[in-house]
Short mmCIF file of C-alpha atoms in Angstrom, two decimals:
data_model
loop_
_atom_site.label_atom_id
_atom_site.label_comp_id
_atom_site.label_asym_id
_atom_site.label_seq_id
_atom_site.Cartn_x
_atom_site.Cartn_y
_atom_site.Cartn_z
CA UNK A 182 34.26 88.33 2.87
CA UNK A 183 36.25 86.34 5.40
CA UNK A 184 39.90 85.95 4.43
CA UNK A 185 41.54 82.53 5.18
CA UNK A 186 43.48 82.26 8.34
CA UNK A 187 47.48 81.98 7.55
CA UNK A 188 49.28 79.07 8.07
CA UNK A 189 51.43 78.49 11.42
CA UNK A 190 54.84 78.05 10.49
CA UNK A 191 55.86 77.05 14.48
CA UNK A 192 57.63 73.71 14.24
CA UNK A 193 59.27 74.46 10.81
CA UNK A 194 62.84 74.07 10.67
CA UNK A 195 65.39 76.05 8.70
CA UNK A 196 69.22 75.97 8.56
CA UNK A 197 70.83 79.46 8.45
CA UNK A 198 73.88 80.96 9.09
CA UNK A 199 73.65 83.33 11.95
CA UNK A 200 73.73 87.03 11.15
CA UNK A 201 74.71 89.95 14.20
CA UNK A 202 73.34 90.29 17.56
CA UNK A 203 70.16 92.53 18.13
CA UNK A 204 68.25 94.24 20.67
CA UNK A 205 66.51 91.85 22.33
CA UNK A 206 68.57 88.87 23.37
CA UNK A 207 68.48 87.02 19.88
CA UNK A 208 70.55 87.08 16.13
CA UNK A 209 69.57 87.59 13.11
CA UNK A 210 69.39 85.17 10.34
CA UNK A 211 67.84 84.84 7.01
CA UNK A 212 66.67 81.88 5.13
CA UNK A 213 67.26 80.70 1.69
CA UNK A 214 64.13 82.74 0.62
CA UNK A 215 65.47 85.95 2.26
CA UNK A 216 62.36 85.38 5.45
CA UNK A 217 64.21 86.97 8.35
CA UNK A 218 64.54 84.87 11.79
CA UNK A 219 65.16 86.23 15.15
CA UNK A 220 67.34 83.30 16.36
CA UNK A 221 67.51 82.63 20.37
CA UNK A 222 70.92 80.64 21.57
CA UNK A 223 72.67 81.55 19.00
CA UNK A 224 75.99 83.44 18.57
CA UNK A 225 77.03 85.54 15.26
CA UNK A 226 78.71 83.66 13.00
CA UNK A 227 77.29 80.02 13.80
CA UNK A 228 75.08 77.71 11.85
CA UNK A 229 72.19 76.34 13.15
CA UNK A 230 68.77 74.60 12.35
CA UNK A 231 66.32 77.93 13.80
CA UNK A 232 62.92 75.85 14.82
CA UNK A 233 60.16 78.08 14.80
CA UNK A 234 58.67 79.42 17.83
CA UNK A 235 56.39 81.99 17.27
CA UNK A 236 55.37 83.36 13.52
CA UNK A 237 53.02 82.55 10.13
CA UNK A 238 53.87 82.39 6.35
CA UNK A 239 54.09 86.61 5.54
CA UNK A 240 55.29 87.65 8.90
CA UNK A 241 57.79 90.35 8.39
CA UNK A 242 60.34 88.18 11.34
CA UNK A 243 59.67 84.62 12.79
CA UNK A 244 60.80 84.17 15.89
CA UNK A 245 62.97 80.93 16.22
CA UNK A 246 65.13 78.45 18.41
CA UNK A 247 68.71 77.32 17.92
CA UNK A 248 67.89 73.62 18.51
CA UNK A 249 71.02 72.10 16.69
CA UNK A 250 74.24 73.80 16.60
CA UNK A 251 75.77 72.74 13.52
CA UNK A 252 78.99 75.16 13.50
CA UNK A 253 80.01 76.45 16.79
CA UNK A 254 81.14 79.89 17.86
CA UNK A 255 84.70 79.77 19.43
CA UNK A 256 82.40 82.22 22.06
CA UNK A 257 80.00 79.24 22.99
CA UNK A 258 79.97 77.59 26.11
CA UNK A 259 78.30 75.13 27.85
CA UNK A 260 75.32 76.68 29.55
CA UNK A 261 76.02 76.70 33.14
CA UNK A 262 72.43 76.07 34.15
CA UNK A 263 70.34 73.10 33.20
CA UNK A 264 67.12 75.32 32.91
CA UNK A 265 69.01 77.26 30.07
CA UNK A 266 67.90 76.66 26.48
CA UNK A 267 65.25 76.30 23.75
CA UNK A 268 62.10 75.93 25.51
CA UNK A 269 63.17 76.02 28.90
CA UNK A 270 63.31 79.07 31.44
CA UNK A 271 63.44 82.59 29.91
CA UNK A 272 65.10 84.62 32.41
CA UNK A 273 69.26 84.42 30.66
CA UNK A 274 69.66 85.31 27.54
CA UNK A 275 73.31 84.33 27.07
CA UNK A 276 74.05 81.59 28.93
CA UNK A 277 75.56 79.68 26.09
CA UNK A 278 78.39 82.67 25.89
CA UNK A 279 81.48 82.93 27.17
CA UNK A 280 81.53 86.49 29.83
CA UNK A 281 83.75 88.04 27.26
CA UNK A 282 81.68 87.66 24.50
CA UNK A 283 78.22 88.76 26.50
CA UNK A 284 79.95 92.29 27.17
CA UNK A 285 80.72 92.48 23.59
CA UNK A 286 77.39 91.51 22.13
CA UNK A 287 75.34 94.06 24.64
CA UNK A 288 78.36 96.93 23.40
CA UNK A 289 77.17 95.59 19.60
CA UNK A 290 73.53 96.73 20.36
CA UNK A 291 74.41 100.02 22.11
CA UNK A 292 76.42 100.98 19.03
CA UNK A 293 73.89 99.66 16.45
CA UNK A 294 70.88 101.58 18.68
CA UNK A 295 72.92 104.97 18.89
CA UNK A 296 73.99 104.20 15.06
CA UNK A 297 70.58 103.71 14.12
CA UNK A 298 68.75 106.00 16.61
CA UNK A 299 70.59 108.93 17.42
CA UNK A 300 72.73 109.19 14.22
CA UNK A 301 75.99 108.42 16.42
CA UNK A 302 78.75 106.94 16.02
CA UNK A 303 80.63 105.63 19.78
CA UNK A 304 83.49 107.94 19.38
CA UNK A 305 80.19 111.22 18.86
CA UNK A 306 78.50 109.61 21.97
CA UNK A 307 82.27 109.80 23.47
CA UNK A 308 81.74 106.20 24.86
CA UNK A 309 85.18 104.01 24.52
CA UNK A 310 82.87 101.41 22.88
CA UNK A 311 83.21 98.58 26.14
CA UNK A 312 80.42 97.48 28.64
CA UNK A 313 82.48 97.52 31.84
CA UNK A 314 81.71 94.43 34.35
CA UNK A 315 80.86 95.15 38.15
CA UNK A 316 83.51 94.09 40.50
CA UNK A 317 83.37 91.01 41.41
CA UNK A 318 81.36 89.78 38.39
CA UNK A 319 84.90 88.54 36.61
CA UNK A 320 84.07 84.66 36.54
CA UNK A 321 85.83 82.01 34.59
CA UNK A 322 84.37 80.31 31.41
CA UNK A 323 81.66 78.46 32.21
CA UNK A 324 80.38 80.21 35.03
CA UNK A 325 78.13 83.05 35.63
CA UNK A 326 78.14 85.20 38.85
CA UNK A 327 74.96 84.91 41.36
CA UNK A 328 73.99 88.69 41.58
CA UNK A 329 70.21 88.64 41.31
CA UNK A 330 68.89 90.12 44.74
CA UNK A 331 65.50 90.15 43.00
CA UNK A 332 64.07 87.25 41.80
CA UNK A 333 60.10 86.46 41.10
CA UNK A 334 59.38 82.86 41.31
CA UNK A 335 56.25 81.25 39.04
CA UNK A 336 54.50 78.74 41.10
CA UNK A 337 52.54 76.32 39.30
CA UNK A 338 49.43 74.59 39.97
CA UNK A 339 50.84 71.77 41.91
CA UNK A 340 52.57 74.39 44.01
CA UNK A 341 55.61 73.98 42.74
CA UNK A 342 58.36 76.49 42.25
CA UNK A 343 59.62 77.68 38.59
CA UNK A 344 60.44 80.68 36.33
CA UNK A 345 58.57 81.64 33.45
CA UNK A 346 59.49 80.36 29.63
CA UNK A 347 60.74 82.58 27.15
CA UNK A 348 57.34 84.81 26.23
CA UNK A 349 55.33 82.85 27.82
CA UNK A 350 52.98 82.18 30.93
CA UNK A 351 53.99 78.59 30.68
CA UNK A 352 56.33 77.50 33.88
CA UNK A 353 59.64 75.69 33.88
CA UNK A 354 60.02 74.09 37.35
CA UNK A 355 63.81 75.08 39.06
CA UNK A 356 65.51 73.74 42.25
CA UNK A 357 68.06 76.56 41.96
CA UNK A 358 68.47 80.09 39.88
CA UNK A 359 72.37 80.37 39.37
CA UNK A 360 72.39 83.91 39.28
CA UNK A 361 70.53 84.54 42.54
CA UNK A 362 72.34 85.79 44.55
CA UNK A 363 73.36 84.15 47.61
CA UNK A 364 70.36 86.26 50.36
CA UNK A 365 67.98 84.76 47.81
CA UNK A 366 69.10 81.07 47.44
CA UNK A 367 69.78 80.86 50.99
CA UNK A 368 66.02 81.00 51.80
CA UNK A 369 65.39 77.83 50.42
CA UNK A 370 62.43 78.64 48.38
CA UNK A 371 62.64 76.37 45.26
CA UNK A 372 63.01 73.35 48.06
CA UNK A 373 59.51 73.99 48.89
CA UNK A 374 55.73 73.71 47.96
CA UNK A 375 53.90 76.72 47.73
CA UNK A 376 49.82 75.12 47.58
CA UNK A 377 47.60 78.40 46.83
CA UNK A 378 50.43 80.83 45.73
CA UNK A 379 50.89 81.76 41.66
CA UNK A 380 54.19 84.27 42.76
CA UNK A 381 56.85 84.39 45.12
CA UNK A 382 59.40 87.48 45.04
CA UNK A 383 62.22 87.05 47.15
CA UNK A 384 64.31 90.29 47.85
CA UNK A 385 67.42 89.93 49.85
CA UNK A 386 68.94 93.96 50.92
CA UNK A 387 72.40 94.63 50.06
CA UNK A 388 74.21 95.87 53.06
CA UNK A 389 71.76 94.66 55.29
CA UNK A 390 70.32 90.94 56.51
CA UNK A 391 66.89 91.76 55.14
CA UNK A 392 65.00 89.09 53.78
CA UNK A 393 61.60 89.65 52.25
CA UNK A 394 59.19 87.80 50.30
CA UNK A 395 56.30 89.02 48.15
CA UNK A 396 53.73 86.01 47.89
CA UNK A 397 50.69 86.42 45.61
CA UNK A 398 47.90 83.99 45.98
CA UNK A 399 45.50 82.68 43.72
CA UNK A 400 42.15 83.99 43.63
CA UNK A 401 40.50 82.92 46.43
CA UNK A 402 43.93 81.11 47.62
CA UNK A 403 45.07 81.35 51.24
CA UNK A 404 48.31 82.24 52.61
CA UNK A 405 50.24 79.20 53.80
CA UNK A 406 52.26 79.51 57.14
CA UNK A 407 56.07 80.99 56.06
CA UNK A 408 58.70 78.95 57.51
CA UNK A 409 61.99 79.57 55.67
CA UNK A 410 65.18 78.53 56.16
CA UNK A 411 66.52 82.32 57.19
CA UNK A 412 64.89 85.03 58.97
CA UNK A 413 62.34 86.68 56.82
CA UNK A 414 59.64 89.37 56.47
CA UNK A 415 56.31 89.05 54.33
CA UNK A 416 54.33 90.81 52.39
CA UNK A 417 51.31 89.48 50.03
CA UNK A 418 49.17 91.17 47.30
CA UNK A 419 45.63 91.86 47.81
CA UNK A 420 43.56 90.10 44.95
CA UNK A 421 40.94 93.18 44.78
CA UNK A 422 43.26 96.20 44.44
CA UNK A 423 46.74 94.67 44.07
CA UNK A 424 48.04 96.09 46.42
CA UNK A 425 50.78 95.02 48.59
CA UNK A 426 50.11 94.59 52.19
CA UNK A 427 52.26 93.67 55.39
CA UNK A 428 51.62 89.89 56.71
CA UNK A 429 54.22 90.05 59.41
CA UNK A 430 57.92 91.83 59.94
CA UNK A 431 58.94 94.84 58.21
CA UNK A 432 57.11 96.61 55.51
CA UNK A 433 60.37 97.09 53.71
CA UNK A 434 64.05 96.42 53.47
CA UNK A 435 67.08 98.58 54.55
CA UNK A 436 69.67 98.69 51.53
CA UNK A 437 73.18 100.23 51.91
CA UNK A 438 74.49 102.38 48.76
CA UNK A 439 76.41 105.51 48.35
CA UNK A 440 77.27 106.04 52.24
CA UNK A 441 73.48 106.17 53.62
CA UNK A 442 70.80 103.43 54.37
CA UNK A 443 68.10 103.73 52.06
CA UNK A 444 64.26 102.21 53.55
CA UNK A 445 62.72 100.00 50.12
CA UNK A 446 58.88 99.84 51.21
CA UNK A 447 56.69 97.13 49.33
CA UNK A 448 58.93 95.63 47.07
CA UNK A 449 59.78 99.07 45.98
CA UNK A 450 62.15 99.85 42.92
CA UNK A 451 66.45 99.36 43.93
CA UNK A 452 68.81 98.18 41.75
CA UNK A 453 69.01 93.95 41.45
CA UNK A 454 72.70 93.85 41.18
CA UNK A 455 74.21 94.28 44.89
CA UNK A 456 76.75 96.74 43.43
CA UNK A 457 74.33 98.61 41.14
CA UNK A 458 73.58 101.38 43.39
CA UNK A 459 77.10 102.85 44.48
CA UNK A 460 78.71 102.24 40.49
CA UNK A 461 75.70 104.31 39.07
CA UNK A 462 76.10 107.10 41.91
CA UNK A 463 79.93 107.56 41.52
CA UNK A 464 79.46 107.21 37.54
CA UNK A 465 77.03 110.12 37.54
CA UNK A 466 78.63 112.27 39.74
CA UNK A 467 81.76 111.95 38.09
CA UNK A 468 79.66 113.26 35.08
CA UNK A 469 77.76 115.82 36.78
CA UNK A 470 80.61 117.12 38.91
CA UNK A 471 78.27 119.34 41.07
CA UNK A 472 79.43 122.55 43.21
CA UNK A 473 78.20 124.12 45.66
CA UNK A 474 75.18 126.30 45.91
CA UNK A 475 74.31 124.25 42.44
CA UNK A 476 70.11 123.56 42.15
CA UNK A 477 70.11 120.40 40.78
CA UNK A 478 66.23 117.85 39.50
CA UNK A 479 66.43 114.38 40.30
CA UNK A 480 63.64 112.89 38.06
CA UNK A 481 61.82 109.36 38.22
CA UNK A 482 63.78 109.23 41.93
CA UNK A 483 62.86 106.71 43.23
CA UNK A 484 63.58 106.08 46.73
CA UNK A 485 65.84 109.07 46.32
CA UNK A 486 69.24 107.70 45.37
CA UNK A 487 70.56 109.85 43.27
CA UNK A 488 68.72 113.29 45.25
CA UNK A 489 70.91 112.23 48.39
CA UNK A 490 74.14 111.67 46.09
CA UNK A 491 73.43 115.46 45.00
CA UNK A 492 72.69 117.12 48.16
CA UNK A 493 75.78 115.87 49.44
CA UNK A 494 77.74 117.80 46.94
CA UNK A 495 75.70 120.75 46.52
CA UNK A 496 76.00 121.78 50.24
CA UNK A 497 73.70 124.05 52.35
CA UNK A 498 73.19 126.87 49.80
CA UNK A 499 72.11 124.78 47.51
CA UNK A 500 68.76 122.89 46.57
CA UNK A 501 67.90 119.03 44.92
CA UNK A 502 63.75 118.61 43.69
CA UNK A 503 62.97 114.84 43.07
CA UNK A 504 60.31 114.14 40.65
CA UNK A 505 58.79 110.45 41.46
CA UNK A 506 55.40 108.61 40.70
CA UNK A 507 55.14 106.10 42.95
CA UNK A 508 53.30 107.15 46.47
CA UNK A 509 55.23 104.52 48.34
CA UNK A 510 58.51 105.04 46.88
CA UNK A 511 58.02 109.38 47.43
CA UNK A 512 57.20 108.53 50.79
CA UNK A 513 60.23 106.36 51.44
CA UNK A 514 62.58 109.01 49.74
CA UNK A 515 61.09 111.57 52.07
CA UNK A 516 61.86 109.23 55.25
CA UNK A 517 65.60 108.34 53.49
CA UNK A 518 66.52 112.19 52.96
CA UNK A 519 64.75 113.84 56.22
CA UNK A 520 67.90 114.92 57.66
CA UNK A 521 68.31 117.01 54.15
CA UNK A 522 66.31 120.63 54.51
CA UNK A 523 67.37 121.42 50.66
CA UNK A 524 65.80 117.95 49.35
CA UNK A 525 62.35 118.47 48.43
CA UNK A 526 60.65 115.04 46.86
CA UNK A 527 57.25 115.52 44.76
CA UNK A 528 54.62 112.52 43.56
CA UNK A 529 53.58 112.62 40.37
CA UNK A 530 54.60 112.06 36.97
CA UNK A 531 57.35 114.04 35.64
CA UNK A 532 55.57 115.60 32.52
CA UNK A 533 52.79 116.99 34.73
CA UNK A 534 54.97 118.26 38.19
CA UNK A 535 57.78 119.94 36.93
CA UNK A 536 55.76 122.67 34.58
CA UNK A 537 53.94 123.07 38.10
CA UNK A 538 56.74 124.21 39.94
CA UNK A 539 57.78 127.20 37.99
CA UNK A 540 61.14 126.26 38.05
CA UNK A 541 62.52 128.13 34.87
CA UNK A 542 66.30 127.35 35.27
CA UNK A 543 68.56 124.30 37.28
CA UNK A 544 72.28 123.53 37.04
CA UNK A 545 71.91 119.97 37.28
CA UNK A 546 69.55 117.26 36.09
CA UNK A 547 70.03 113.50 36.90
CA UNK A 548 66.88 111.49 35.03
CA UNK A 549 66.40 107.76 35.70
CA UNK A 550 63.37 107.41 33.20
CA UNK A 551 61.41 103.61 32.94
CA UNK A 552 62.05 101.59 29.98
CA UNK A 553 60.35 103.46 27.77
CA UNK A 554 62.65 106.37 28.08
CA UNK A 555 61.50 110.42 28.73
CA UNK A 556 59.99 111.01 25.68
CA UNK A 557 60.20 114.52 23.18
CA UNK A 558 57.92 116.59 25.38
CA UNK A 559 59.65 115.86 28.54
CA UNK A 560 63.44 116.30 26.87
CA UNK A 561 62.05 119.14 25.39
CA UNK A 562 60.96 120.67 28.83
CA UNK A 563 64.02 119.98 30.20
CA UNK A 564 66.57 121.54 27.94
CA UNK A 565 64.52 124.55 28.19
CA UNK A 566 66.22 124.71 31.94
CA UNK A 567 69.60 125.46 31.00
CA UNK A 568 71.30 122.49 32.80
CA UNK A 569 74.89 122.81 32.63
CA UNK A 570 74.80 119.13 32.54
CA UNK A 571 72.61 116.23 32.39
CA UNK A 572 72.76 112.69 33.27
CA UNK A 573 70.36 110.11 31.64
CA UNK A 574 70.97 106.67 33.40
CA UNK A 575 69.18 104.12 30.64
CA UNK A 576 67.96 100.65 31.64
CA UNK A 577 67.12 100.42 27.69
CA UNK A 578 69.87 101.60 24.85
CA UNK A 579 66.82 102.44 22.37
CA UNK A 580 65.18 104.44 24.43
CA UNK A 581 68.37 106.36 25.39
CA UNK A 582 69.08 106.30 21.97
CA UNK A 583 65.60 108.23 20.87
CA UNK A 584 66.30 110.75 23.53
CA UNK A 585 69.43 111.66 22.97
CA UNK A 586 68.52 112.53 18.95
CA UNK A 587 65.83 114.43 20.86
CA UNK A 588 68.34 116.48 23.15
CA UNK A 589 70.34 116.88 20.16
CA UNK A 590 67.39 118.89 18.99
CA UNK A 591 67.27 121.13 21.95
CA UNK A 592 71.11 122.22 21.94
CA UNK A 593 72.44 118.82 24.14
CA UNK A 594 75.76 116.95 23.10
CA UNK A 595 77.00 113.67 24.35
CA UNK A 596 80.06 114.93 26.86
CA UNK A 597 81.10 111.16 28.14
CA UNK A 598 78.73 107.60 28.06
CA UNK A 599 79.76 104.74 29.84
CA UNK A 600 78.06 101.03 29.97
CA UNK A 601 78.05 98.45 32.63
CA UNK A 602 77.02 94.75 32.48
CA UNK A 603 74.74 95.14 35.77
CA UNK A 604 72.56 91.60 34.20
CA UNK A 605 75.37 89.20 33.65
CA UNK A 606 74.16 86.14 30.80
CA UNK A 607 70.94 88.60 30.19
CA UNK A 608 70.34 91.04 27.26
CA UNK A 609 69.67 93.74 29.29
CA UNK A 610 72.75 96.62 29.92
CA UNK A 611 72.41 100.11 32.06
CA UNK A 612 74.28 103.29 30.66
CA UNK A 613 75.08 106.64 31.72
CA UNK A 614 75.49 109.36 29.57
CA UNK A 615 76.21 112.70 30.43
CA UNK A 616 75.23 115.53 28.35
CA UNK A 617 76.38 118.80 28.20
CA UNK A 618 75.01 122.42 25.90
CA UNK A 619 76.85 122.05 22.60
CA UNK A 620 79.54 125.40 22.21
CA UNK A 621 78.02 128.15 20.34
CA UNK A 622 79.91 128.35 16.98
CA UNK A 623 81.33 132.14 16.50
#
């Protein structure tokens, strides 16, 4: 027996009063009826009419728009960009609030993820409750700072430069991102056609003039002839194995971070913000506070950032592993840290290396996990080492949240968490938090 499709509720309209922030870039509101809506451009305490975007009649959420902002938020400003809003370009989440306000709404979600999560409150995770700006990144009301070093453009059939919609494949055309930074704008992408292409990453090195762009054609496409208006290398990926392959200039760019210069081969993972790199070293060392002689894991490494950081501080007696999955990014590491005898980098995934080495104790453990976060087994693993310290750096607050409830398990205690706003006017926040054994009641 076929059951009848459900109705599409996108295009209803509703007005609501606008509940608290929540992970994700969006409020919450309810209607009259109690039907909860994940509002986008929105700010707590506003009313709005919520158009539906995405949902049908029993959905447990609808997903909606702000399209008419009845009562304002003394937090609301004028979106600085003119691609920012319902139905328009995806990439900001918070464009329509004030600096200010963004840091508070992104320290709103940590606490509500730890709350919810981890069972802690900010003063447990010994966090002073604030997401710190980088420097620099202070900007007046009204403006947002250009720190994007990373940016993937959609191109659209016409050849056309955009960036993608909210949750969606559809393109809105751009003649200029406001928060790329200035390597990236400078290359005059968006003032071009790209005839053939469906991507174009631009990547512009911190610390260095290295300019690189990504280009992926369409299948069958052909690459056009590069002519920017700066000094740049290119890559493309290959339609069969999607893989990235050199077209002409250098395979990768040189980026400068805590006192070294770090090789990034094939649009390889670094930080976006240009002052990402050395705030996330000092705040984990800090943390960490290594000594001498100390063996210390630096997992999901990466080009080794946080492995060079250590083996500074642990000197010649003692010893950094880094754990990493990517081949090109182990092999960059390995290039980056040569001049290191007590760095050792290993490729593979984390879960299945480390039980392979036979270490069965560390002092140190710096873990950089993806989005999704380590995961029970792996924390589990891990505590089993004895660390006397540990420092998760998070990308995601629920999945820092999950693991620290599972560290909790295993003995670990929050010693000192701190968050910084390294995606200014987007939902997204980094954290450190270092954990340390919990005292043995007597």
């Amino acid at each position: 027996m076929q059951t009848e499709p459900k109705k599409s509720l996108v295009g209803e309209e509703y007005e609501v009063e606008v509940g608290p922030v929540a992970h994700g870039g969006h409020c919450i509101a309810r209607t009259d009826e109690g039907q909860v809506l994940f509002v986008r451009h929105a700010l707590p305490g506003e009313r709005v009419i919520a158009r539906v975007t995405d949902g049908e009649e029993g959905a447990r959420f609808l997903r909606t728009d702000a399209v008419e902002i009845l009562t304002p938020s003394k937090d609301r400003v004028e979106a600085p960009c003119p691609f920012s809003g319902p139905g328009k370009c995806g990439g900001c989440d918070w464009q329509h609030a004030a600096p200010g306000a963004q840091r508070r709404l992104k320290a709103e979600v940590i606490t509500e993820q730890l709350s919810r999560l981890a069972g802690l409150t900010p003063e447990e995770a010994r966090w002073d409750g604030t997401v710190e700006p980088a420097p620099g990144d202070k900007v007046p009301k009204g403006e947002v700072p250009a720190w994007r070093t990373r940016v993937q453009y959609a191109i659209d059939a016409e050849g056309h430069v955009g960036l993608r919609k909210h949750r969606s494949h559809d393109i809105q055309p751009v003649d200029h991102c406001l928060i790329a930074a200035p390597g990236v704008s400078e290359l005059g992408i968006e003032k071009r056609d790209w005839p053939q292409i469906e991507a174009v990453e631009a990547i512009a090195a911190t610390g260095s003039n290295d300019r690189q762009v990504v280009l992926t054609p369409r299948p069958g496409g052909r690459l056009p002839i590069v002519e920017l208006d700066k000094p740049v290398s290119v890559l493309r990926v290959h339609e069969k194995d999607g893989g990235i392959h050199r077209v002409h200039g250098r395979p990768f760019v040189r980026e400068r971070a805590a006192d070294r210069t770090w090789r990034v081969g094939n649009s390889g993972f670094w930080q976006v913000h240009p002052k990402a790199a050395d705030l996330l070293v000092e705040a984990v060392m800090q943390g960490l506070m290594p000594k001498k002689g100390d063996m210390a894991l630096d997992l999901y490494c990466g080009v080794g950032l946080f492995a060079g950081a250590l083996a500074d501080r642990v000197g010649e007696k003692g010893a950094v592993l880094g754990i990493e999955s990517s081949k090109r990014a182990v092999e960059d590491a390995r290039h980056n840290l040569q001049d290191l005898d007590r760095v050792r980098i290993e490729h593979g995934k984390v879960e299945q290396i480390l039980p392979r080495t036979g270490i069965s104790d560390v002092d140190l453990i710096v873990l950089d996990p993806p989005r999704a976060g380590a995961g029970r087994q792996t924390v589990a693993h891990l505590a089993s080492l004895g660390a006397r310290r540990i420092a998760y750096v998070a990308c995601d607050p629920a999945a820092l949240a999950r693991d620290v409830k599972y560290f909790a398990g295993e003995g670990y205690v929050p010693r000192r968490m701190r968050a910084f706003d390294l995606f200014p006017v987007t939902h997204h926040v980094e954290c450190v938090m270092i954990l340390e054994k919990a005292a043995k009641s007597s």
